[in-house]
């Protein structure tokens, strides 16, 4: 692996990330598919972060990409050690990513304040609710990375659900059983406009509903636009049971997005 002390900017951090991914390569095909999934996801989150931050402060856009590149570093050792991406059965991968940052020189090219912002955006990127009292620049970066992450997680799962079984990255489904129904409490949360909590899930369908509910947790206009442009709600909806209750909930989420877009274009 490249020595992290050679990282001096976003370009060399990106090159370092490539060598980091290569250091996990091995002959196990299943493991490789899961590592490849996280490598592509990370590169896409970095690009989504760039898009969301586009048109504004260039420094902010650079930091958004740095945070995107670093947010899931912990996924690689997590999978190598535990063979799962389920944090509850292994380790908090965001904390592990932050620990990797702390123990390396990856962010040394940034001034202390920016380094801290990236560190906390990485460490907190998977929390259910944002903590109060973060410095404004850190909170902004955290919100940005969370939006970028969701945008690409939707792509990952849509690909997963539509891929033939033998070609799926095995750890992507998080091991939920593919039962025919959805849990009432999960349906209720989405209907009420609330985010679904991971602990309430019982099936793959519940997990799809959780992902739909993420639309309620999006922070930036560009992300709302990209959700619409990429037809993410429709694609997720197509994988859910075709019954009136479920499709009614899909319409609820769809209408929420349209309302947000209308109010954002009015301001
Ligand atoms: Fe993550």
PDB file of C-alpha atoms and ligand atoms in Angstrom:
ATOM      1  CA  UNK A   1       0.000   0.000   0.000  1.00  0.00           C
ATOM      2  CA  UNK A   2       1.160   3.581  -0.648  1.00  0.00           C
ATOM      3  CA  UNK A   3       2.468   5.202   2.445  1.00  0.00           C
ATOM      4  CA  UNK A   4      -0.247   7.566   3.728  1.00  0.00           C
ATOM      5  CA  UNK A   5       2.421  10.188   4.433  1.00  0.00           C
ATOM      6  CA  UNK A   6       2.711  10.709   0.660  1.00  0.00           C
ATOM      7  CA  UNK A   7      -0.878  12.025   0.573  1.00  0.00           C
ATOM      8  CA  UNK A   8      -0.754  15.755  -0.050  1.00  0.00           C
ATOM      9  CA  UNK A   9      -4.059  16.519  -1.788  1.00  0.00           C
ATOM     10  CA  UNK A  10      -7.278  15.007  -3.120  1.00  0.00           C
ATOM     11  CA  UNK A  11      -5.517  13.477  -6.159  1.00  0.00           C
ATOM     12  CA  UNK A  12      -2.917  11.640  -4.084  1.00  0.00           C
ATOM     13  CA  UNK A  13      -5.597  10.592  -1.583  1.00  0.00           C
ATOM     14  CA  UNK A  14      -7.551   9.081  -4.501  1.00  0.00           C
ATOM     15  CA  UNK A  15      -4.404   7.224  -5.649  1.00  0.00           C
ATOM     16  CA  UNK A  16      -3.809   6.032  -2.089  1.00  0.00           C
ATOM     17  CA  UNK A  17      -7.394   4.738  -1.942  1.00  0.00           C
ATOM     18  CA  UNK A  18      -6.740   2.632  -5.067  1.00  0.00           C
ATOM     19  CA  UNK A  19      -3.710   1.042  -3.438  1.00  0.00           C
ATOM     20  CA  UNK A  20      -5.685   0.547  -0.198  1.00  0.00           C
ATOM     21  CA  UNK A  21      -8.349  -1.402  -2.126  1.00  0.00           C
ATOM     22  CA  UNK A  22      -5.685  -3.464  -3.919  1.00  0.00           C
ATOM     23  CA  UNK A  23      -4.174  -4.419  -0.565  1.00  0.00           C
ATOM     24  CA  UNK A  24      -7.392  -6.361   0.212  1.00  0.00           C
ATOM     25  CA  UNK A  25      -7.299  -8.364  -3.043  1.00  0.00           C
ATOM     26  CA  UNK A  26      -7.188 -12.112  -2.760  1.00  0.00           C
ATOM     27  CA  UNK A  27      -8.237 -15.303  -4.482  1.00  0.00           C
ATOM     28  CA  UNK A  28     -11.645 -15.594  -2.729  1.00  0.00           C
ATOM     29  CA  UNK A  29     -14.144 -14.560  -5.429  1.00  0.00           C
ATOM     30  CA  UNK A  30     -17.019 -13.907  -3.052  1.00  0.00           C
ATOM     31  CA  UNK A  31     -14.889 -11.673  -0.852  1.00  0.00           C
ATOM     32  CA  UNK A  32     -13.560  -9.864  -3.914  1.00  0.00           C
ATOM     33  CA  UNK A  33     -17.085  -9.102  -5.114  1.00  0.00           C
ATOM     34  CA  UNK A  34     -17.870  -7.531  -1.746  1.00  0.00           C
ATOM     35  CA  UNK A  35     -14.644  -5.493  -1.731  1.00  0.00           C
ATOM     36  CA  UNK A  36     -15.316  -4.374  -5.329  1.00  0.00           C
ATOM     37  CA  UNK A  37     -18.793  -3.297  -4.279  1.00  0.00           C
ATOM     38  CA  UNK A  38     -17.342  -1.033  -1.569  1.00  0.00           C
ATOM     39  CA  UNK A  39     -14.636   0.339  -3.854  1.00  0.00           C
ATOM     40  CA  UNK A  40     -17.169   1.353  -6.508  1.00  0.00           C
ATOM     41  CA  UNK A  41     -19.552   2.652  -3.827  1.00  0.00           C
ATOM     42  CA  UNK A  42     -16.804   4.833  -2.356  1.00  0.00           C
ATOM     43  CA  UNK A  43     -15.822   6.269  -5.741  1.00  0.00           C
ATOM     44  CA  UNK A  44     -19.491   6.992  -6.500  1.00  0.00           C
ATOM     45  CA  UNK A  45     -20.067   8.649  -3.120  1.00  0.00           C
ATOM     46  CA  UNK A  46     -17.033  10.832  -3.794  1.00  0.00           C
ATOM     47  CA  UNK A  47     -18.492  11.827  -7.183  1.00  0.00           C
ATOM     48  CA  UNK A  48     -21.976  12.397  -5.712  1.00  0.00           C
ATOM     49  CA  UNK A  49     -20.428  14.593  -2.994  1.00  0.00           C
ATOM     50  CA  UNK A  50     -18.691  16.602  -5.726  1.00  0.00           C
ATOM     51  CA  UNK A  51     -22.001  17.047  -7.561  1.00  0.00           C
ATOM     52  CA  UNK A  52     -23.940  18.056  -4.437  1.00  0.00           C
ATOM     53  CA  UNK A  53     -21.267  20.621  -3.511  1.00  0.00           C
ATOM     54  CA  UNK A  54     -20.902  21.889  -7.099  1.00  0.00           C
ATOM     55  CA  UNK A  55     -21.315  25.556  -7.892  1.00  0.00           C
ATOM     56  CA  UNK A  56     -20.259  26.766  -4.472  1.00  0.00           C
ATOM     57  CA  UNK A  57     -17.098  27.142  -2.461  1.00  0.00           C
ATOM     58  CA  UNK A  58     -14.325  25.073  -4.099  1.00  0.00           C
ATOM     59  CA  UNK A  59     -12.690  24.249  -0.783  1.00  0.00           C
ATOM     60  CA  UNK A  60     -15.990  22.817   0.470  1.00  0.00           C
ATOM     61  CA  UNK A  61     -16.277  20.760  -2.704  1.00  0.00           C
ATOM     62  CA  UNK A  62     -12.775  19.362  -2.200  1.00  0.00           C
ATOM     63  CA  UNK A  63     -13.512  18.485   1.452  1.00  0.00           C
ATOM     64  CA  UNK A  64     -16.764  16.827   0.402  1.00  0.00           C
ATOM     65  CA  UNK A  65     -14.789  14.527  -1.893  1.00  0.00           C
ATOM     66  CA  UNK A  66     -12.175  13.820   0.772  1.00  0.00           C
ATOM     67  CA  UNK A  67     -14.920  12.838   3.228  1.00  0.00           C
ATOM     68  CA  UNK A  68     -16.615  10.738   0.520  1.00  0.00           C
ATOM     69  CA  UNK A  69     -13.392   8.855  -0.199  1.00  0.00           C
ATOM     70  CA  UNK A  70     -12.748   8.184   3.485  1.00  0.00           C
ATOM     71  CA  UNK A  71     -16.250   7.483   4.793  1.00  0.00           C
ATOM     72  CA  UNK A  72     -16.219   3.701   4.320  1.00  0.00           C
ATOM     73  CA  UNK A  73     -12.520   2.838   4.748  1.00  0.00           C
ATOM     74  CA  UNK A  74     -13.583   0.628   7.658  1.00  0.00           C
ATOM     75  CA  UNK A  75     -15.765  -1.536   5.411  1.00  0.00           C
ATOM     76  CA  UNK A  76     -12.689  -3.343   4.078  1.00  0.00           C
ATOM     77  CA  UNK A  77     -11.217  -4.588   7.365  1.00  0.00           C
ATOM     78  CA  UNK A  78     -14.796  -5.139   8.620  1.00  0.00           C
ATOM     79  CA  UNK A  79     -15.517  -7.580   5.807  1.00  0.00           C
ATOM     80  CA  UNK A  80     -12.079  -9.186   5.950  1.00  0.00           C
ATOM     81  CA  UNK A  81     -12.493  -9.881   9.631  1.00  0.00           C
ATOM     82  CA  UNK A  82     -16.209 -10.612  10.025  1.00  0.00           C
ATOM     83  CA  UNK A  83     -17.455 -11.456   6.489  1.00  0.00           C
ATOM     84  CA  UNK A  84     -20.436  -9.142   6.900  1.00  0.00           C
ATOM     85  CA  UNK A  85     -21.409  -5.505   6.394  1.00  0.00           C
ATOM     86  CA  UNK A  86     -23.895  -5.706   9.267  1.00  0.00           C
ATOM     87  CA  UNK A  87     -22.441  -3.473  11.977  1.00  0.00           C
ATOM     88  CA  UNK A  88     -24.601  -5.072  14.691  1.00  0.00           C
ATOM     89  CA  UNK A  89     -22.898  -8.402  14.043  1.00  0.00           C
ATOM     90  CA  UNK A  90     -19.404  -7.003  13.727  1.00  0.00           C
ATOM     91  CA  UNK A  91     -18.185  -3.489  14.395  1.00  0.00           C
ATOM     92  CA  UNK A  92     -19.363   0.084  13.766  1.00  0.00           C
ATOM     93  CA  UNK A  93     -17.767   0.600  10.354  1.00  0.00           C
ATOM     94  CA  UNK A  94     -17.928   4.414  10.610  1.00  0.00           C
ATOM     95  CA  UNK A  95     -15.954   4.353  13.856  1.00  0.00           C
ATOM     96  CA  UNK A  96     -13.482   1.992  12.227  1.00  0.00           C
ATOM     97  CA  UNK A  97     -13.106   4.375   9.257  1.00  0.00           C
ATOM     98  CA  UNK A  98     -12.475   7.257  11.657  1.00  0.00           C
ATOM     99  CA  UNK A  99      -9.942   5.155  13.575  1.00  0.00           C
ATOM    100  CA  UNK A 100      -8.060   4.451  10.325  1.00  0.00           C
ATOM    101  CA  UNK A 101      -7.932   8.212   9.704  1.00  0.00           C
ATOM    102  CA  UNK A 102      -6.640   8.835  13.238  1.00  0.00           C
ATOM    103  CA  UNK A 103      -3.930   6.204  12.923  1.00  0.00           C
ATOM    104  CA  UNK A 104      -2.668   7.344   9.523  1.00  0.00           C
ATOM    105  CA  UNK A 105      -1.357  10.549   8.007  1.00  0.00           C
ATOM    106  CA  UNK A 106      -4.136  10.646   5.404  1.00  0.00           C
ATOM    107  CA  UNK A 107      -5.597  13.980   6.500  1.00  0.00           C
ATOM    108  CA  UNK A 108      -2.346  15.656   7.505  1.00  0.00           C
ATOM    109  CA  UNK A 109      -2.454  17.836   4.399  1.00  0.00           C
ATOM    110  CA  UNK A 110      -5.487  19.660   5.826  1.00  0.00           C
ATOM    111  CA  UNK A 111      -5.476  22.391   8.478  1.00  0.00           C
ATOM    112  CA  UNK A 112      -6.656  21.163  11.888  1.00  0.00           C
ATOM    113  CA  UNK A 113     -10.188  22.552  11.631  1.00  0.00           C
ATOM    114  CA  UNK A 114     -10.845  20.919   8.245  1.00  0.00           C
ATOM    115  CA  UNK A 115      -9.225  17.699   9.401  1.00  0.00           C
ATOM    116  CA  UNK A 116     -11.600  17.588  12.376  1.00  0.00           C
ATOM    117  CA  UNK A 117     -14.607  18.281  10.129  1.00  0.00           C
ATOM    118  CA  UNK A 118     -13.709  15.374   7.826  1.00  0.00           C
ATOM    119  CA  UNK A 119     -13.005  13.134  10.810  1.00  0.00           C
ATOM    120  CA  UNK A 120     -16.417  13.783  12.382  1.00  0.00           C
ATOM    121  CA  UNK A 121     -18.267  13.597   9.060  1.00  0.00           C
ATOM    122  CA  UNK A 122     -16.744  10.126   8.581  1.00  0.00           C
ATOM    123  CA  UNK A 123     -17.303   8.973  12.155  1.00  0.00           C
ATOM    124  CA  UNK A 124     -20.947  10.090  12.240  1.00  0.00           C
ATOM    125  CA  UNK A 125     -22.000   9.348   8.655  1.00  0.00           C
ATOM    126  CA  UNK A 126     -24.177   6.381   9.676  1.00  0.00           C
ATOM    127  CA  UNK A 127     -25.907   7.767  12.803  1.00  0.00           C
ATOM    128  CA  UNK A 128     -29.702   7.638  12.895  1.00  0.00           C
ATOM    129  CA  UNK A 129     -30.000  11.177  14.206  1.00  0.00           C
ATOM    130  CA  UNK A 130     -27.453  13.965  13.928  1.00  0.00           C
ATOM    131  CA  UNK A 131     -26.055  15.114  17.280  1.00  0.00           C
ATOM    132  CA  UNK A 132     -26.687  18.732  18.273  1.00  0.00           C
ATOM    133  CA  UNK A 133     -23.913  21.238  18.747  1.00  0.00           C
ATOM    134  CA  UNK A 134     -21.552  20.350  15.894  1.00  0.00           C
ATOM    135  CA  UNK A 135     -19.577  23.239  14.390  1.00  0.00           C
ATOM    136  CA  UNK A 136     -21.559  24.507  11.336  1.00  0.00           C
ATOM    137  CA  UNK A 137     -18.873  23.507   8.795  1.00  0.00           C
ATOM    138  CA  UNK A 138     -18.726  19.983  10.252  1.00  0.00           C
ATOM    139  CA  UNK A 139     -22.498  19.618  10.249  1.00  0.00           C
ATOM    140  CA  UNK A 140     -22.644  20.825   6.641  1.00  0.00           C
ATOM    141  CA  UNK A 141     -19.995  18.296   5.575  1.00  0.00           C
ATOM    142  CA  UNK A 142     -21.714  15.522   7.511  1.00  0.00           C
ATOM    143  CA  UNK A 143     -25.076  16.287   5.886  1.00  0.00           C
ATOM    144  CA  UNK A 144     -23.398  16.353   2.492  1.00  0.00           C
ATOM    145  CA  UNK A 145     -21.689  12.983   2.921  1.00  0.00           C
ATOM    146  CA  UNK A 146     -24.899  11.419   4.221  1.00  0.00           C
ATOM    147  CA  UNK A 147     -26.790  12.583   1.120  1.00  0.00           C
ATOM    148  CA  UNK A 148     -24.037  11.345  -1.221  1.00  0.00           C
ATOM    149  CA  UNK A 149     -23.905   8.013   0.613  1.00  0.00           C
ATOM    150  CA  UNK A 150     -27.659   7.463   0.328  1.00  0.00           C
ATOM    151  CA  UNK A 151     -27.653   8.304  -3.378  1.00  0.00           C
ATOM    152  CA  UNK A 152     -25.213   5.525  -4.095  1.00  0.00           C
ATOM    153  CA  UNK A 153     -26.601   3.014  -1.576  1.00  0.00           C
ATOM    154  CA  UNK A 154     -29.869   3.241  -3.512  1.00  0.00           C
ATOM    155  CA  UNK A 155     -27.939   2.397  -6.697  1.00  0.00           C
ATOM    156  CA  UNK A 156     -26.188  -0.519  -4.943  1.00  0.00           C
ATOM    157  CA  UNK A 157     -29.455  -2.052  -3.779  1.00  0.00           C
ATOM    158  CA  UNK A 158     -31.327  -1.504  -7.000  1.00  0.00           C
ATOM    159  CA  UNK A 159     -28.450  -3.289  -8.802  1.00  0.00           C
ATOM    160  CA  UNK A 160     -28.508  -6.007  -6.158  1.00  0.00           C
ATOM    161  CA  UNK A 161     -32.254  -6.595  -6.379  1.00  0.00           C
ATOM    162  CA  UNK A 162     -32.158  -6.796 -10.174  1.00  0.00           C
ATOM    163  CA  UNK A 163     -28.968  -8.903 -10.460  1.00  0.00           C
ATOM    164  CA  UNK A 164     -29.222 -12.661 -11.000  1.00  0.00           C
ATOM    165  CA  UNK A 165     -28.665 -14.432  -7.681  1.00  0.00           C
ATOM    166  CA  UNK A 166     -25.250 -15.830  -8.644  1.00  0.00           C
ATOM    167  CA  UNK A 167     -23.888 -12.395  -9.526  1.00  0.00           C
ATOM    168  CA  UNK A 168     -24.912 -10.605  -6.343  1.00  0.00           C
ATOM    169  CA  UNK A 169     -22.363  -9.284  -3.868  1.00  0.00           C
ATOM    170  CA  UNK A 170     -23.444 -11.587  -1.048  1.00  0.00           C
ATOM    171  CA  UNK A 171     -23.031  -9.162   1.864  1.00  0.00           C
ATOM    172  CA  UNK A 172     -25.102  -6.382   0.210  1.00  0.00           C
ATOM    173  CA  UNK A 173     -28.473  -7.774   1.326  1.00  0.00           C
ATOM    174  CA  UNK A 174     -27.283  -7.720   4.944  1.00  0.00           C
ATOM    175  CA  UNK A 175     -28.684 -11.222   5.395  1.00  0.00           C
ATOM    176  CA  UNK A 176     -32.380 -10.285   5.779  1.00  0.00           C
ATOM    177  CA  UNK A 177     -34.774 -13.119   4.790  1.00  0.00           C
ATOM    178  CA  UNK A 178     -36.665 -12.533   1.531  1.00  0.00           C
ATOM    179  CA  UNK A 179     -40.180 -12.926   3.022  1.00  0.00           C
ATOM    180  CA  UNK A 180     -43.261 -11.984   0.979  1.00  0.00           C
ATOM    181  CA  UNK A 181     -44.703  -9.344   3.336  1.00  0.00           C
ATOM    182  CA  UNK A 182     -43.727  -6.091   5.035  1.00  0.00           C
ATOM    183  CA  UNK A 183     -43.880  -5.529   8.826  1.00  0.00           C
ATOM    184  CA  UNK A 184     -46.781  -3.291   9.992  1.00  0.00           C
ATOM    185  CA  UNK A 185     -44.565  -1.064  12.177  1.00  0.00           C
ATOM    186  CA  UNK A 186     -42.219  -0.445   9.270  1.00  0.00           C
ATOM    187  CA  UNK A 187     -45.108   0.423   6.921  1.00  0.00           C
ATOM    188  CA  UNK A 188     -46.518   2.693   9.618  1.00  0.00           C
ATOM    189  CA  UNK A 189     -43.252   4.628  10.017  1.00  0.00           C
ATOM    190  CA  UNK A 190     -42.956   5.362   6.285  1.00  0.00           C
ATOM    191  CA  UNK A 191     -46.635   6.306   6.094  1.00  0.00           C
ATOM    192  CA  UNK A 192     -46.133   8.729   8.992  1.00  0.00           C
ATOM    193  CA  UNK A 193     -43.164  10.363   7.262  1.00  0.00           C
ATOM    194  CA  UNK A 194     -40.625   8.911   9.681  1.00  0.00           C
ATOM    195  CA  UNK A 195     -37.308   7.218   9.015  1.00  0.00           C
ATOM    196  CA  UNK A 196     -37.375   3.492   9.656  1.00  0.00           C
ATOM    197  CA  UNK A 197     -34.968   2.228  12.328  1.00  0.00           C
ATOM    198  CA  UNK A 198     -32.663  -0.638  11.385  1.00  0.00           C
ATOM    199  CA  UNK A 199     -33.509  -2.524  14.588  1.00  0.00           C
ATOM    200  CA  UNK A 200     -37.194  -2.864  13.561  1.00  0.00           C
ATOM    201  CA  UNK A 201     -36.459  -4.758  10.329  1.00  0.00           C
ATOM    202  CA  UNK A 202     -37.523  -8.365   9.879  1.00  0.00           C
ATOM    203  CA  UNK A 203     -37.248  -8.933   6.144  1.00  0.00           C
ATOM    204  CA  UNK A 204     -35.683  -7.771   2.913  1.00  0.00           C
ATOM    205  CA  UNK A 205     -38.940  -5.958   2.069  1.00  0.00           C
ATOM    206  CA  UNK A 206     -38.662  -4.035   5.356  1.00  0.00           C
ATOM    207  CA  UNK A 207     -35.131  -3.120   4.358  1.00  0.00           C
ATOM    208  CA  UNK A 208     -36.404  -1.775   1.017  1.00  0.00           C
ATOM    209  CA  UNK A 209     -38.962   0.335   2.915  1.00  0.00           C
ATOM    210  CA  UNK A 210     -36.216   1.633   5.190  1.00  0.00           C
ATOM    211  CA  UNK A 211     -34.387   2.781   2.094  1.00  0.00           C
ATOM    212  CA  UNK A 212     -37.499   4.506   0.775  1.00  0.00           C
ATOM    213  CA  UNK A 213     -37.813   6.313   4.120  1.00  0.00           C
ATOM    214  CA  UNK A 214     -34.348   7.819   3.635  1.00  0.00           C
ATOM    215  CA  UNK A 215     -35.954  10.285   1.231  1.00  0.00           C
ATOM    216  CA  UNK A 216     -37.218  12.031   4.415  1.00  0.00           C
ATOM    217  CA  UNK A 217     -33.623  12.506   5.570  1.00  0.00           C
ATOM    218  CA  UNK A 218     -32.178  14.271   2.521  1.00  0.00           C
ATOM    219  CA  UNK A 219     -30.600  17.664   3.086  1.00  0.00           C
ATOM    220  CA  UNK A 220     -29.757  19.298  -0.245  1.00  0.00           C
ATOM    221  CA  UNK A 221     -31.715  20.463  -3.285  1.00  0.00           C
ATOM    222  CA  UNK A 222     -29.274  18.794  -5.699  1.00  0.00           C
ATOM    223  CA  UNK A 223     -29.791  15.453  -3.984  1.00  0.00           C
ATOM    224  CA  UNK A 224     -33.571  15.777  -4.320  1.00  0.00           C
ATOM    225  CA  UNK A 225     -33.085  16.544  -8.009  1.00  0.00           C
ATOM    226  CA  UNK A 226     -30.775  13.557  -8.490  1.00  0.00           C
ATOM    227  CA  UNK A 227     -33.259  11.207  -6.775  1.00  0.00           C
ATOM    228  CA  UNK A 228     -35.850  12.301  -9.300  1.00  0.00           C
ATOM    229  CA  UNK A 229     -33.491  12.277 -12.307  1.00  0.00           C
ATOM    230  CA  UNK A 230     -32.322   8.767 -11.491  1.00  0.00           C
ATOM    231  CA  UNK A 231     -35.905   7.504 -10.876  1.00  0.00           C
ATOM    232  CA  UNK A 232     -34.692   5.983  -7.609  1.00  0.00           C
ATOM    233  CA  UNK A 233     -38.107   5.863  -5.924  1.00  0.00           C
ATOM    234  CA  UNK A 234     -39.709   4.156  -8.913  1.00  0.00           C
ATOM    235  CA  UNK A 235     -36.891   1.638  -9.195  1.00  0.00           C
ATOM    236  CA  UNK A 236     -37.065   0.750  -5.500  1.00  0.00           C
ATOM    237  CA  UNK A 237     -40.859   0.595  -5.682  1.00  0.00           C
ATOM    238  CA  UNK A 238     -40.633  -1.912  -8.531  1.00  0.00           C
ATOM    239  CA  UNK A 239     -38.894  -4.360  -6.194  1.00  0.00           C
ATOM    240  CA  UNK A 240     -41.627  -4.126  -3.501  1.00  0.00           C
ATOM    241  CA  UNK A 241     -44.841  -6.205  -3.338  1.00  0.00           C
ATOM    242  CA  UNK A 242     -47.465  -4.917  -5.749  1.00  0.00           C
ATOM    243  CA  UNK A 243     -50.253  -4.428  -3.189  1.00  0.00           C
ATOM    244  CA  UNK A 244     -52.366  -1.372  -2.453  1.00  0.00           C
ATOM    245  CA  UNK A 245     -50.931  -0.603   1.006  1.00  0.00           C
ATOM    246  CA  UNK A 246     -47.308  -0.783  -0.120  1.00  0.00           C
ATOM    247  CA  UNK A 247     -47.883   1.136  -3.330  1.00  0.00           C
ATOM    248  CA  UNK A 248     -49.859   3.771  -1.366  1.00  0.00           C
ATOM    249  CA  UNK A 249     -46.771   4.268   0.779  1.00  0.00           C
ATOM    250  CA  UNK A 250     -44.598   4.582  -2.324  1.00  0.00           C
ATOM    251  CA  UNK A 251     -46.940   7.344  -3.523  1.00  0.00           C
ATOM    252  CA  UNK A 252     -46.605   9.041  -0.116  1.00  0.00           C
ATOM    253  CA  UNK A 253     -42.786   9.130  -0.472  1.00  0.00           C
ATOM    254  CA  UNK A 254     -43.025  10.214  -4.102  1.00  0.00           C
ATOM    255  CA  UNK A 255     -45.366  13.092  -3.162  1.00  0.00           C
ATOM    256  CA  UNK A 256     -43.033  14.143  -0.360  1.00  0.00           C
ATOM    257  CA  UNK A 257     -40.164  14.426  -2.861  1.00  0.00           C
ATOM    258  CA  UNK A 258     -42.307  16.399  -5.314  1.00  0.00           C
ATOM    259  CA  UNK A 259     -43.360  18.790  -2.519  1.00  0.00           C
ATOM    260  CA  UNK A 260     -39.757  19.348  -1.498  1.00  0.00           C
ATOM    261  CA  UNK A 261     -38.706  19.988  -5.092  1.00  0.00           C
ATOM    262  CA  UNK A 262     -41.594  22.436  -5.590  1.00  0.00           C
ATOM    263  CA  UNK A 263     -40.751  24.376  -2.416  1.00  0.00           C
ATOM    264  CA  UNK A 264     -37.038  24.401  -3.270  1.00  0.00           C
ATOM    265  CA  UNK A 265     -37.638  25.731  -6.764  1.00  0.00           C
ATOM    266  CA  UNK A 266     -39.922  28.438  -5.307  1.00  0.00           C
ATOM    267  CA  UNK A 267     -37.140  29.773  -3.050  1.00  0.00           C
TER     268      UNK A 267
HETATM  269 FE1  LIG B   1     -20.957   3.718   5.431  1.00  0.00          FE
END
